[in-house]
mmCIF file of C-alpha atoms in Angstrom:
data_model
loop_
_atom_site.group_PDB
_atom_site.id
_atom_site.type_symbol
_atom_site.label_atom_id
_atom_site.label_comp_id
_atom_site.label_asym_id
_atom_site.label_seq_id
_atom_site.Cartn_x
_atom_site.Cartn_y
_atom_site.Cartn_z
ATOM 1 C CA UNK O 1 -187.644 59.959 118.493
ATOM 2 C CA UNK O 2 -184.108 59.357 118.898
ATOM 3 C CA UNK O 3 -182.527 56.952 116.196
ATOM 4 C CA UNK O 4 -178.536 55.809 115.159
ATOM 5 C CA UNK O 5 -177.895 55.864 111.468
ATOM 6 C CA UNK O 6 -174.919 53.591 110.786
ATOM 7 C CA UNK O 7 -173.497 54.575 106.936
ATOM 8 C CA UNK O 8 -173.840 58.212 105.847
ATOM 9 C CA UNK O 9 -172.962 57.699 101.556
ATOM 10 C CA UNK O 10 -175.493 59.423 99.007
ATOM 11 C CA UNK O 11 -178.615 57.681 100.924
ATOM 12 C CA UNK O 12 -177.376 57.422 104.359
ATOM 13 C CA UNK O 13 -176.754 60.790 104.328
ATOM 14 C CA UNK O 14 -179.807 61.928 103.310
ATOM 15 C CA UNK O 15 -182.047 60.112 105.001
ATOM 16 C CA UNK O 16 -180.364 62.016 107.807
ATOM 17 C CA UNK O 17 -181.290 65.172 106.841
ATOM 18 C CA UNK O 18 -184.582 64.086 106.052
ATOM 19 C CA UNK O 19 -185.294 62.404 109.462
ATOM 20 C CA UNK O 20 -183.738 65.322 110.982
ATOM 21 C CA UNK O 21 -186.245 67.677 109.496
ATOM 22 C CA UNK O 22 -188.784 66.233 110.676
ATOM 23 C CA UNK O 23 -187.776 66.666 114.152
ATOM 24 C CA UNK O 24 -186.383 63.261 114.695
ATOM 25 C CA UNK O 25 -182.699 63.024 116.805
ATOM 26 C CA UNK O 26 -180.435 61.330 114.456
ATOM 27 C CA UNK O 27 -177.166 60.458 115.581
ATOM 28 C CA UNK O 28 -175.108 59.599 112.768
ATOM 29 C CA UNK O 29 -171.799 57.563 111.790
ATOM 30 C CA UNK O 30 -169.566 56.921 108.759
ATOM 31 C CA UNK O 31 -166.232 55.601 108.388
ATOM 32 C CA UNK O 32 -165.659 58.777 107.032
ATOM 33 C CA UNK O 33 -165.169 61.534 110.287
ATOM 34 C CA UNK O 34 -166.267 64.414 107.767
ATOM 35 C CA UNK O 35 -169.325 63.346 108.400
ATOM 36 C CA UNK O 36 -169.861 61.462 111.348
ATOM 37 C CA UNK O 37 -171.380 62.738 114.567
ATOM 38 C CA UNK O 38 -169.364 60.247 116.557
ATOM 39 C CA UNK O 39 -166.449 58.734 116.140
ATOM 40 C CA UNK O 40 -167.151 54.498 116.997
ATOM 41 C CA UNK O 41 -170.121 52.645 116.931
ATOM 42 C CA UNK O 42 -169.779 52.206 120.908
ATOM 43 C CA UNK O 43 -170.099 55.754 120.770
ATOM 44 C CA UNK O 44 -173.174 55.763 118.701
ATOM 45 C CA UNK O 45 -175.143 53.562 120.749
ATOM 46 C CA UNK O 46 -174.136 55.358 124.246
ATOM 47 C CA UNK O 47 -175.891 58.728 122.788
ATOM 48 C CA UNK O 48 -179.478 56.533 122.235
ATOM 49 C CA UNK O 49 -182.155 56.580 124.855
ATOM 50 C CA UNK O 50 -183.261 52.970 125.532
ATOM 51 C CA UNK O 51 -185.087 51.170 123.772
ATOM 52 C CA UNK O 52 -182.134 52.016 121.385
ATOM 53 C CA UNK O 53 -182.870 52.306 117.712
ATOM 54 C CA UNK O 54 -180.110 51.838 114.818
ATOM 55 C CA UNK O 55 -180.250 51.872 111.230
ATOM 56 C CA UNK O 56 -178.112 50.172 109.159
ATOM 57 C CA UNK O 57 -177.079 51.925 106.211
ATOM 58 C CA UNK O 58 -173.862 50.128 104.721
ATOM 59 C CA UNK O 59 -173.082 47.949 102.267
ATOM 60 C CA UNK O 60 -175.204 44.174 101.689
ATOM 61 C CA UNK O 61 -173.035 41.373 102.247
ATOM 62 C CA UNK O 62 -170.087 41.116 104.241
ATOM 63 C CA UNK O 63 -170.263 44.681 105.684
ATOM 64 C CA UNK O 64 -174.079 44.192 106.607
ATOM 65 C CA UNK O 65 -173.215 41.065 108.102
ATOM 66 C CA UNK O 66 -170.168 42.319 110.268
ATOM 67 C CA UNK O 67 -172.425 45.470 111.900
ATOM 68 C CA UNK O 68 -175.076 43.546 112.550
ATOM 69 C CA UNK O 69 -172.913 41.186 114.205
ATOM 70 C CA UNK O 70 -170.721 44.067 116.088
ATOM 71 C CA UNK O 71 -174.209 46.126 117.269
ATOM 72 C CA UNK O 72 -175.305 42.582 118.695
ATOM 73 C CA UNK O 73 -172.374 43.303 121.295
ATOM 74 C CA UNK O 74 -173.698 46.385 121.978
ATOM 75 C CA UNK O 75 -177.300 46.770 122.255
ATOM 76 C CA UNK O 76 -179.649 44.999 125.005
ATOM 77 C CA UNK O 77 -183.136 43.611 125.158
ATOM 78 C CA UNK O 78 -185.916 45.554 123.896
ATOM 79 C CA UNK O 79 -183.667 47.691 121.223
ATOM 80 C CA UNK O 80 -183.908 47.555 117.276
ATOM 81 C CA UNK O 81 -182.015 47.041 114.603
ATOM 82 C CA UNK O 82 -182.893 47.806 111.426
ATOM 83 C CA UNK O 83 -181.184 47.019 108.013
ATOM 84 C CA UNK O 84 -181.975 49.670 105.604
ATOM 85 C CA UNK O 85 -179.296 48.135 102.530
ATOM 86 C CA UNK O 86 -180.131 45.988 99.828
ATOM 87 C CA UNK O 87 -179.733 42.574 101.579
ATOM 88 C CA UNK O 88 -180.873 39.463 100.283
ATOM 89 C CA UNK O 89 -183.441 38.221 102.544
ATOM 90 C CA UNK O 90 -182.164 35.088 103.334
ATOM 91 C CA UNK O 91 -179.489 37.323 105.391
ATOM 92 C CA UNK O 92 -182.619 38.814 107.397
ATOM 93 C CA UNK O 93 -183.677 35.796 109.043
ATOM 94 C CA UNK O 94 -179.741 34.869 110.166
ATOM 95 C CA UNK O 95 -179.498 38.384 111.391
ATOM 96 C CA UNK O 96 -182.536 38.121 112.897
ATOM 97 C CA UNK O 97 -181.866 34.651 114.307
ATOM 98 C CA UNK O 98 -178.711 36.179 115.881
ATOM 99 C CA UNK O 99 -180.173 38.816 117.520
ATOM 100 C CA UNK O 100 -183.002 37.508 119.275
ATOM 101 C CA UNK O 101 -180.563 35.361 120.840
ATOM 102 C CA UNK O 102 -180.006 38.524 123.142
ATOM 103 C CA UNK O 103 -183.666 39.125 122.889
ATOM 104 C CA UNK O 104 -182.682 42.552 120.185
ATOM 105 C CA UNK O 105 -185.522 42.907 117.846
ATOM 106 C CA UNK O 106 -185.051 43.067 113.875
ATOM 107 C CA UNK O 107 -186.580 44.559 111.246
ATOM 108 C CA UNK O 108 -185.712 44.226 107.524
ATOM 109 C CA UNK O 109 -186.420 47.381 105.330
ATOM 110 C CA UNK O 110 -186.379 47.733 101.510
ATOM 111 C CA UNK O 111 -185.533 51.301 100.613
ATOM 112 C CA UNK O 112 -186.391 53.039 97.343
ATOM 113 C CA UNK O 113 -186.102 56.569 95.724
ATOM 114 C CA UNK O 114 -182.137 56.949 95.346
ATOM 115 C CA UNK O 115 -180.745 60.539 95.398
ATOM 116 C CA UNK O 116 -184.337 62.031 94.961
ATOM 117 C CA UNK O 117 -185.647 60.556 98.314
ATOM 118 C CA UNK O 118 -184.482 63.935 100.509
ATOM 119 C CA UNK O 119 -186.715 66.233 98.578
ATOM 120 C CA UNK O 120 -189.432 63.254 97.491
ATOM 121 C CA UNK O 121 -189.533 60.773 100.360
ATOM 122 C CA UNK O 122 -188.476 56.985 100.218
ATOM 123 C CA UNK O 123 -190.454 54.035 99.062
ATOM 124 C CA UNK O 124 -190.223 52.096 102.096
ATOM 125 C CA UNK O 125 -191.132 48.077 102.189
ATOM 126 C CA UNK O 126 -189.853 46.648 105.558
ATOM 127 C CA UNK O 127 -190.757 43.131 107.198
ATOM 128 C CA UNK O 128 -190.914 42.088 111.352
ATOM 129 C CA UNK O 129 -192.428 41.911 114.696
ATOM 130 C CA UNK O 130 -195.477 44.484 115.132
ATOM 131 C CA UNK O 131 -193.714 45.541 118.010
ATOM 132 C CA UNK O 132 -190.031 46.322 116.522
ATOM 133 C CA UNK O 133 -192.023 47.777 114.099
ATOM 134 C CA UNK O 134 -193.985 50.083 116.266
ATOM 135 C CA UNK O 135 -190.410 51.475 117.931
ATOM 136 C CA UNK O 136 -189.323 52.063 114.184
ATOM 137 C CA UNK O 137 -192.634 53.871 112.891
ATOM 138 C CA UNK O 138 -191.445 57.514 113.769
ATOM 139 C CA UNK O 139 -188.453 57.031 111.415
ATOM 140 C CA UNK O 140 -190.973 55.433 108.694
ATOM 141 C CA UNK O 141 -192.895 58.071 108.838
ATOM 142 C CA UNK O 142 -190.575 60.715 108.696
ATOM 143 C CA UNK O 143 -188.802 58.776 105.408
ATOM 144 C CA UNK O 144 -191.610 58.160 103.701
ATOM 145 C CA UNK O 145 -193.387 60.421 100.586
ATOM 146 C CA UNK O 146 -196.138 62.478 101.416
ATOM 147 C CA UNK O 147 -199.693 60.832 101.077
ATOM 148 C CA UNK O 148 -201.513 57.492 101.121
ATOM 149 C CA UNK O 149 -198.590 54.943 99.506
ATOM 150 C CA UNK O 150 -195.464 54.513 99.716
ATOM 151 C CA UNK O 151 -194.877 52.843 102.977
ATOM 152 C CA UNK O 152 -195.976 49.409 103.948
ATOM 153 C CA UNK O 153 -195.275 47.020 106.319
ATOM 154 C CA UNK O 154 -195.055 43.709 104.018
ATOM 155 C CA UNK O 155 -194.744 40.809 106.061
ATOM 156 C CA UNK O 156 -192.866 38.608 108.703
ATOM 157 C CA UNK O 157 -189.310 39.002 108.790
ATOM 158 C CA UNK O 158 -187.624 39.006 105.164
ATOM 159 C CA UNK O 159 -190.690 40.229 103.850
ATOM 160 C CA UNK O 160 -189.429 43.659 103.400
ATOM 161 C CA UNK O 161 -186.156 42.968 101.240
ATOM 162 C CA UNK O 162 -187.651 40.062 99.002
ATOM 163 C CA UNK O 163 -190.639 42.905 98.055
ATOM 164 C CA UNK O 164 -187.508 45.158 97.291
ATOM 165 C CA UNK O 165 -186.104 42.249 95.461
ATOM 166 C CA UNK O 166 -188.946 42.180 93.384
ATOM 167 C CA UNK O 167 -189.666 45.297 92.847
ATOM 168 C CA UNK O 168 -185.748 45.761 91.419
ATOM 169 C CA UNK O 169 -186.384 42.704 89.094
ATOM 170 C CA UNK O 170 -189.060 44.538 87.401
ATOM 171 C CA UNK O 171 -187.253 48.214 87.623
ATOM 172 C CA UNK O 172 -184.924 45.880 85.559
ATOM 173 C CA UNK O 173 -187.547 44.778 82.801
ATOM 174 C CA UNK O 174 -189.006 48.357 82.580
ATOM 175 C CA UNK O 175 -185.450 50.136 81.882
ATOM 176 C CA UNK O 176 -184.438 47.284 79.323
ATOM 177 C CA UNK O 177 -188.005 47.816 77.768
ATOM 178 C CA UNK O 178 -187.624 51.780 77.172
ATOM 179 C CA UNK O 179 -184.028 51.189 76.478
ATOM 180 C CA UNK O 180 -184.766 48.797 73.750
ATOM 181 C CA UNK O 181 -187.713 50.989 72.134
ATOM 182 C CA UNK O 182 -185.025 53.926 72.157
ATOM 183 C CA UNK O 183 -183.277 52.070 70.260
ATOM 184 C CA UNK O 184 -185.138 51.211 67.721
ATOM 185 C CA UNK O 185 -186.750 54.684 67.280
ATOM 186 C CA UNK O 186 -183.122 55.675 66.906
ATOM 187 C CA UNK O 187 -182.403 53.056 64.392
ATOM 188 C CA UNK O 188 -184.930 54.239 61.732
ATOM 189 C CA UNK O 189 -185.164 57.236 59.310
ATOM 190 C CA UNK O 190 -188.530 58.545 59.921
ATOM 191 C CA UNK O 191 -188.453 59.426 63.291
ATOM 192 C CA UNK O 192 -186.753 62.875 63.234
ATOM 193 C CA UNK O 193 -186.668 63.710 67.521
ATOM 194 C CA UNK O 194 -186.708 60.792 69.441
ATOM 195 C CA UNK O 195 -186.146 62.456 72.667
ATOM 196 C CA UNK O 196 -189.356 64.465 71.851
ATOM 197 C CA UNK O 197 -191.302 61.090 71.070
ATOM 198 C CA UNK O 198 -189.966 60.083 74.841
ATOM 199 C CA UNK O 199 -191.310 63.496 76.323
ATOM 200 C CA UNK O 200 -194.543 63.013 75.049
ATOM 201 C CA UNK O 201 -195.049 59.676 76.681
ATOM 202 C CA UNK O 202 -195.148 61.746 79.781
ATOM 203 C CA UNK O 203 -198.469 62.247 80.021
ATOM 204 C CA UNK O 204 -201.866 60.512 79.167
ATOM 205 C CA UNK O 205 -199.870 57.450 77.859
ATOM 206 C CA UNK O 206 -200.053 53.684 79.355
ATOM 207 C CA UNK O 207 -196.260 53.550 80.170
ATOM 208 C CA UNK O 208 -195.649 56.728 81.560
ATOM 209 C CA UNK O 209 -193.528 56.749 84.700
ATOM 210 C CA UNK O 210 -191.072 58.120 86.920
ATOM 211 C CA UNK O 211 -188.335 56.084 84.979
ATOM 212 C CA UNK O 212 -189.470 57.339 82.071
ATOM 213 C CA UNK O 213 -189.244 60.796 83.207
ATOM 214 C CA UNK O 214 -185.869 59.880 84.467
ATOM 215 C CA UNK O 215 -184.916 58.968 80.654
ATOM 216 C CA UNK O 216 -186.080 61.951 79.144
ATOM 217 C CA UNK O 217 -183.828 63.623 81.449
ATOM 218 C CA UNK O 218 -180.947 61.964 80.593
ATOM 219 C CA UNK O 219 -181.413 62.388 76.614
ATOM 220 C CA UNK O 220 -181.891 65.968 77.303
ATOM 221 C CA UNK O 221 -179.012 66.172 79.307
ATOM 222 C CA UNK O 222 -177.151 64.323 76.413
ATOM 223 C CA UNK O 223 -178.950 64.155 73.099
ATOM 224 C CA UNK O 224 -177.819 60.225 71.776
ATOM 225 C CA UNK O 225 -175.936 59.098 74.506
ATOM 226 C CA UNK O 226 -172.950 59.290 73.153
ATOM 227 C CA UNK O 227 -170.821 60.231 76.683
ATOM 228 C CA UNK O 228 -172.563 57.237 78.150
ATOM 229 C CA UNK O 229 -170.569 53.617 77.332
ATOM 230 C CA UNK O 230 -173.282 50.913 76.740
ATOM 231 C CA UNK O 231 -172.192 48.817 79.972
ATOM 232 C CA UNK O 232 -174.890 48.553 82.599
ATOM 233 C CA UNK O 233 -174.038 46.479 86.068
ATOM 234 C CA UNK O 234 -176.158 44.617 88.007
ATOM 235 C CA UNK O 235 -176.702 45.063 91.934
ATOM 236 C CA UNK O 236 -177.766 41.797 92.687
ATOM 237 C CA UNK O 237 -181.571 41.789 93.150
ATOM 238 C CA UNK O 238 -182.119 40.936 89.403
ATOM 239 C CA UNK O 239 -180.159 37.816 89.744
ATOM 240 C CA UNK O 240 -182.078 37.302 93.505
ATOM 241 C CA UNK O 241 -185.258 38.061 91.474
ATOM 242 C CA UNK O 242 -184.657 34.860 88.915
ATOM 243 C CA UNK O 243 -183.806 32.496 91.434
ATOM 244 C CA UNK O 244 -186.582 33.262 93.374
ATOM 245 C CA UNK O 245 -188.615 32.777 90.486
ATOM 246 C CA UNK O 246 -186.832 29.233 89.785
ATOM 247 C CA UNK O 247 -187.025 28.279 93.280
ATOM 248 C CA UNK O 248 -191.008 28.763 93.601
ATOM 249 C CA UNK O 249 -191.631 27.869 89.743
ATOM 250 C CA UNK O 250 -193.247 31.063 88.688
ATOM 251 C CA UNK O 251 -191.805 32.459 84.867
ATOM 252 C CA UNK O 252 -190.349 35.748 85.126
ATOM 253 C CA UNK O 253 -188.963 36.129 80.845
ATOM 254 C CA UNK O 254 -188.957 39.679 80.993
ATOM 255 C CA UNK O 255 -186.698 40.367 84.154
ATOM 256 C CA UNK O 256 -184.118 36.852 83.053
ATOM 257 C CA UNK O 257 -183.963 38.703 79.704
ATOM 258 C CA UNK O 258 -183.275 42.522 81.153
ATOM 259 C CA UNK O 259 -180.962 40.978 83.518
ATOM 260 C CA UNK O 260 -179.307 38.638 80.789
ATOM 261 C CA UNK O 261 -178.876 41.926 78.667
ATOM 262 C CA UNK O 262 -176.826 43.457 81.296
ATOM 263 C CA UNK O 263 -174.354 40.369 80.884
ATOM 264 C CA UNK O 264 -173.662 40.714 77.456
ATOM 265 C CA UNK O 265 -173.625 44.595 77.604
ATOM 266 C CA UNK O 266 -170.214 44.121 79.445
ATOM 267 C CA UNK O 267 -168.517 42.217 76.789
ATOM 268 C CA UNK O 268 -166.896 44.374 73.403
ATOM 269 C CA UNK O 269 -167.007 41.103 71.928
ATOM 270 C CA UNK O 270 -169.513 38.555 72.638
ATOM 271 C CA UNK O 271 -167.932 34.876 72.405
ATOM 272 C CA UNK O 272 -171.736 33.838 72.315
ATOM 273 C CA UNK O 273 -172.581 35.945 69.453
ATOM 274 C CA UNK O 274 -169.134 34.911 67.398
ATOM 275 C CA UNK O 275 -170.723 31.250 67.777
ATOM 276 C CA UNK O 276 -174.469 32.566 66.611
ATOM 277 C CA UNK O 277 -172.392 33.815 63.506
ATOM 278 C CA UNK O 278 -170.391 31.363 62.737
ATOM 279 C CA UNK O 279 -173.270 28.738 63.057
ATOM 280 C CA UNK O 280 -175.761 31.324 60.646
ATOM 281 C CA UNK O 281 -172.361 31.232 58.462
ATOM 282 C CA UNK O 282 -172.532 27.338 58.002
ATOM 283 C CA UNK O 283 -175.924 26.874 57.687
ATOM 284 C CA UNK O 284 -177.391 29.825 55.639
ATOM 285 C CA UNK O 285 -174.411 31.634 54.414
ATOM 286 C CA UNK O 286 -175.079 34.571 56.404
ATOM 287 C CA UNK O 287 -172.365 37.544 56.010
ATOM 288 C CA UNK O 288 -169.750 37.444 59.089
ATOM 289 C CA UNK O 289 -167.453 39.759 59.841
ATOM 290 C CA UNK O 290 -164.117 37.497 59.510
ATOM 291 C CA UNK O 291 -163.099 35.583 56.939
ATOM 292 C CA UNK O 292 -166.132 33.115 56.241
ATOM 293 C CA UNK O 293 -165.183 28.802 56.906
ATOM 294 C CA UNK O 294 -164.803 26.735 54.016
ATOM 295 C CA UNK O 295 -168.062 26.786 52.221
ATOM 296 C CA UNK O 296 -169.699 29.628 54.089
ATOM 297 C CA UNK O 297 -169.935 33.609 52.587
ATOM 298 C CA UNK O 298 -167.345 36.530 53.464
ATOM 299 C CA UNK O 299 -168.817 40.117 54.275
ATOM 300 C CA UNK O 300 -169.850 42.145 51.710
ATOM 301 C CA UNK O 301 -168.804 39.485 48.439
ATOM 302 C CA UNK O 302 -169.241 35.947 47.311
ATOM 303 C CA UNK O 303 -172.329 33.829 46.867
ATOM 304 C CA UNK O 304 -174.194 32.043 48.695
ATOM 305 C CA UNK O 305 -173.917 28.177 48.758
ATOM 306 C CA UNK O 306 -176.931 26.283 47.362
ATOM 307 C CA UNK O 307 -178.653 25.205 51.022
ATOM 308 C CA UNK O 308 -182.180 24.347 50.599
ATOM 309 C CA UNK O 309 -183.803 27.763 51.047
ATOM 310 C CA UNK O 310 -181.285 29.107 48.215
ATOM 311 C CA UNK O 311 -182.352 26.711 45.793
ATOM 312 C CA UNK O 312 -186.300 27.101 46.403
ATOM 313 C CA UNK O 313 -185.752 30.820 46.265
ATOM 314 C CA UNK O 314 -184.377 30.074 42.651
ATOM 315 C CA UNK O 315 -180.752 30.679 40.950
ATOM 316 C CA UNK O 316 -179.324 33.924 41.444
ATOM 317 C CA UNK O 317 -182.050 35.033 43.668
ATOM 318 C CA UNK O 318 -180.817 38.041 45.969
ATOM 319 C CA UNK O 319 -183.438 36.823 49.046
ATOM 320 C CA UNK O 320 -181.204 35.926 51.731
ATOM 321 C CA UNK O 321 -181.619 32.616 52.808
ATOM 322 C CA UNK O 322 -183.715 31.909 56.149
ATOM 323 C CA UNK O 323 -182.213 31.618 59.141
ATOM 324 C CA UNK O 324 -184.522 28.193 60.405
#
């Protein structure tokens, strides 16, 4: 099979190599000419045998948008395009809509397995026409891990990025779970190797996984944390993930919360949680860590006033008052 790769970065790039070993044509090209096999996208599409196959491997959004648009220009009836980026899928069917206007078939394709996918294969979720598909199999084939999974063709059109939507929404519930749990284990005095506690999750255990294995890795590569800054971003598909959920009414707590966490790991200061403070200030006397409102309790001296829970707890109690 002969197939153009458009966008040659850290998975671009080696999905080329992996396609190309095994024994698939891959003409490649990048923005960058160190590693481009042609030098325009004109170019690109003049080196495929017809029906013409190109994978899109660039940027969602804008830059998605634009090549799609710019190979519609380019390619003829009966060739494929396939977008192998992190697009919402709401883009799919405009891109698709687009293209079939000069009868150019498209397939959507949700692509998993990051820098590991040369050596392990790519989780691949795509979405289209049987018959676009069947033009793109070879490539699917060649991407995908060895054995029975890993590969599926998941629907109509859009079907393969909203299954990579979802499956980022819970990749972000599962990272803020073991991320939390390190935590804690850090946080207490009894646990003496926490990275060892992680290792032996690895095997027989409910929640091992590959992320977990991933985890370990990174706490043996540095023990704490401590070169790593406690600000996580978010791609897009979490956020995608929640208003999907809104839209079609089904609760998803876990992934709102893991994505919500990511939010307030990017502030040094949370205004929200100077407001939670204040408020446990005025109502329970709760330490703060500024000088406390009139009535309310300074960190680390004064007393606490009299609220209701003070007084049932009985004078000069040391309970702290509740917080409801």
């Amino acid at each position: 099979m002969d197939i153009g790769l458009i966008g040659l970065g850290k998975m671009g790039g080696n999905m080329r190599e992996r396609m190309r070993r095994a024994g698939l044509t891959v003409v490649g090209y990048d923005r960058n000419p160190d590693v481009s096999d042609v030098d325009s996208l004109e170019a690109l599409v003049e080196a495929l045998p017809s029906p013409k196959v190109v994978w899109v491997m660039v940027p969602a959004g804008d830059p998605t948008r634009a090549t799609v648009q710019e190979l519609s220009g380019l390619l003829g009836e009966g060739d494929v395009v396939v977008d192998g980026g992190n697009s919402r899928w709401t883009d799919d069917l405009a891109n698709a809509e687009l293209l079939a206007e000069k009868k150019i078939g498209y397939v959507d394709c949700g692509v998993s397995g990051g820098v590991w996918g040369l050596e392990n294969g790519y989780a691949l979720m795509y979405g289209g026409d049987e018959a676009d598909i069947a033009k793109v199999q070879p490539a699917f084939d060649a991407l995908a891990p060895e054995g029975d999974f890993g590969s599926v063709h998941a629907g109509k059109v859009g079907a393969g990025h909203f299954s990579k939507m979802v499956h980022n929404g819970i990749e972000y519930a599962i990272m803020q779970s073991y991320a939390e749990g390190w935590e804690l284990l850090e946080a207490v005095d009894m646990v003496d190797n926490v990275t060892e506690v992680f290792r032996s999750w690895r095997e027989g255990t409910v929640i091992r996984s590959w992320l977990l294995d991933l985890m370990v890795a990174a706490l043996d590569d540095d023990p704490g944390l401590s070169k790593i800054a406690g600000y996580a971003e978010d791609s897009g598909e979490g956020r995608w993930t929640v208003e999907a959920g809104i839209e079609h009414a089904v609760a998803t707590p876990a992934i709102t919360a893991a994505l919500y966490a990511r939010f307030v790991s990017r502030q040094d200061d949370s205004p929200a949680m100077k407001a939670v403070a204040a408020m446990r200030n005025q109502f329970g006397g709760h330490a703060v860590r500024t000088p406390a409102p009139k009535g309310g309790d300074a960190e680390g001296g004064g007393q606490a006033p009299q609220t209701e829970t003070s007084q049932k707890a009985g004078a000069g109690t040391t309970e702290e008052p509740s917080e409801s």
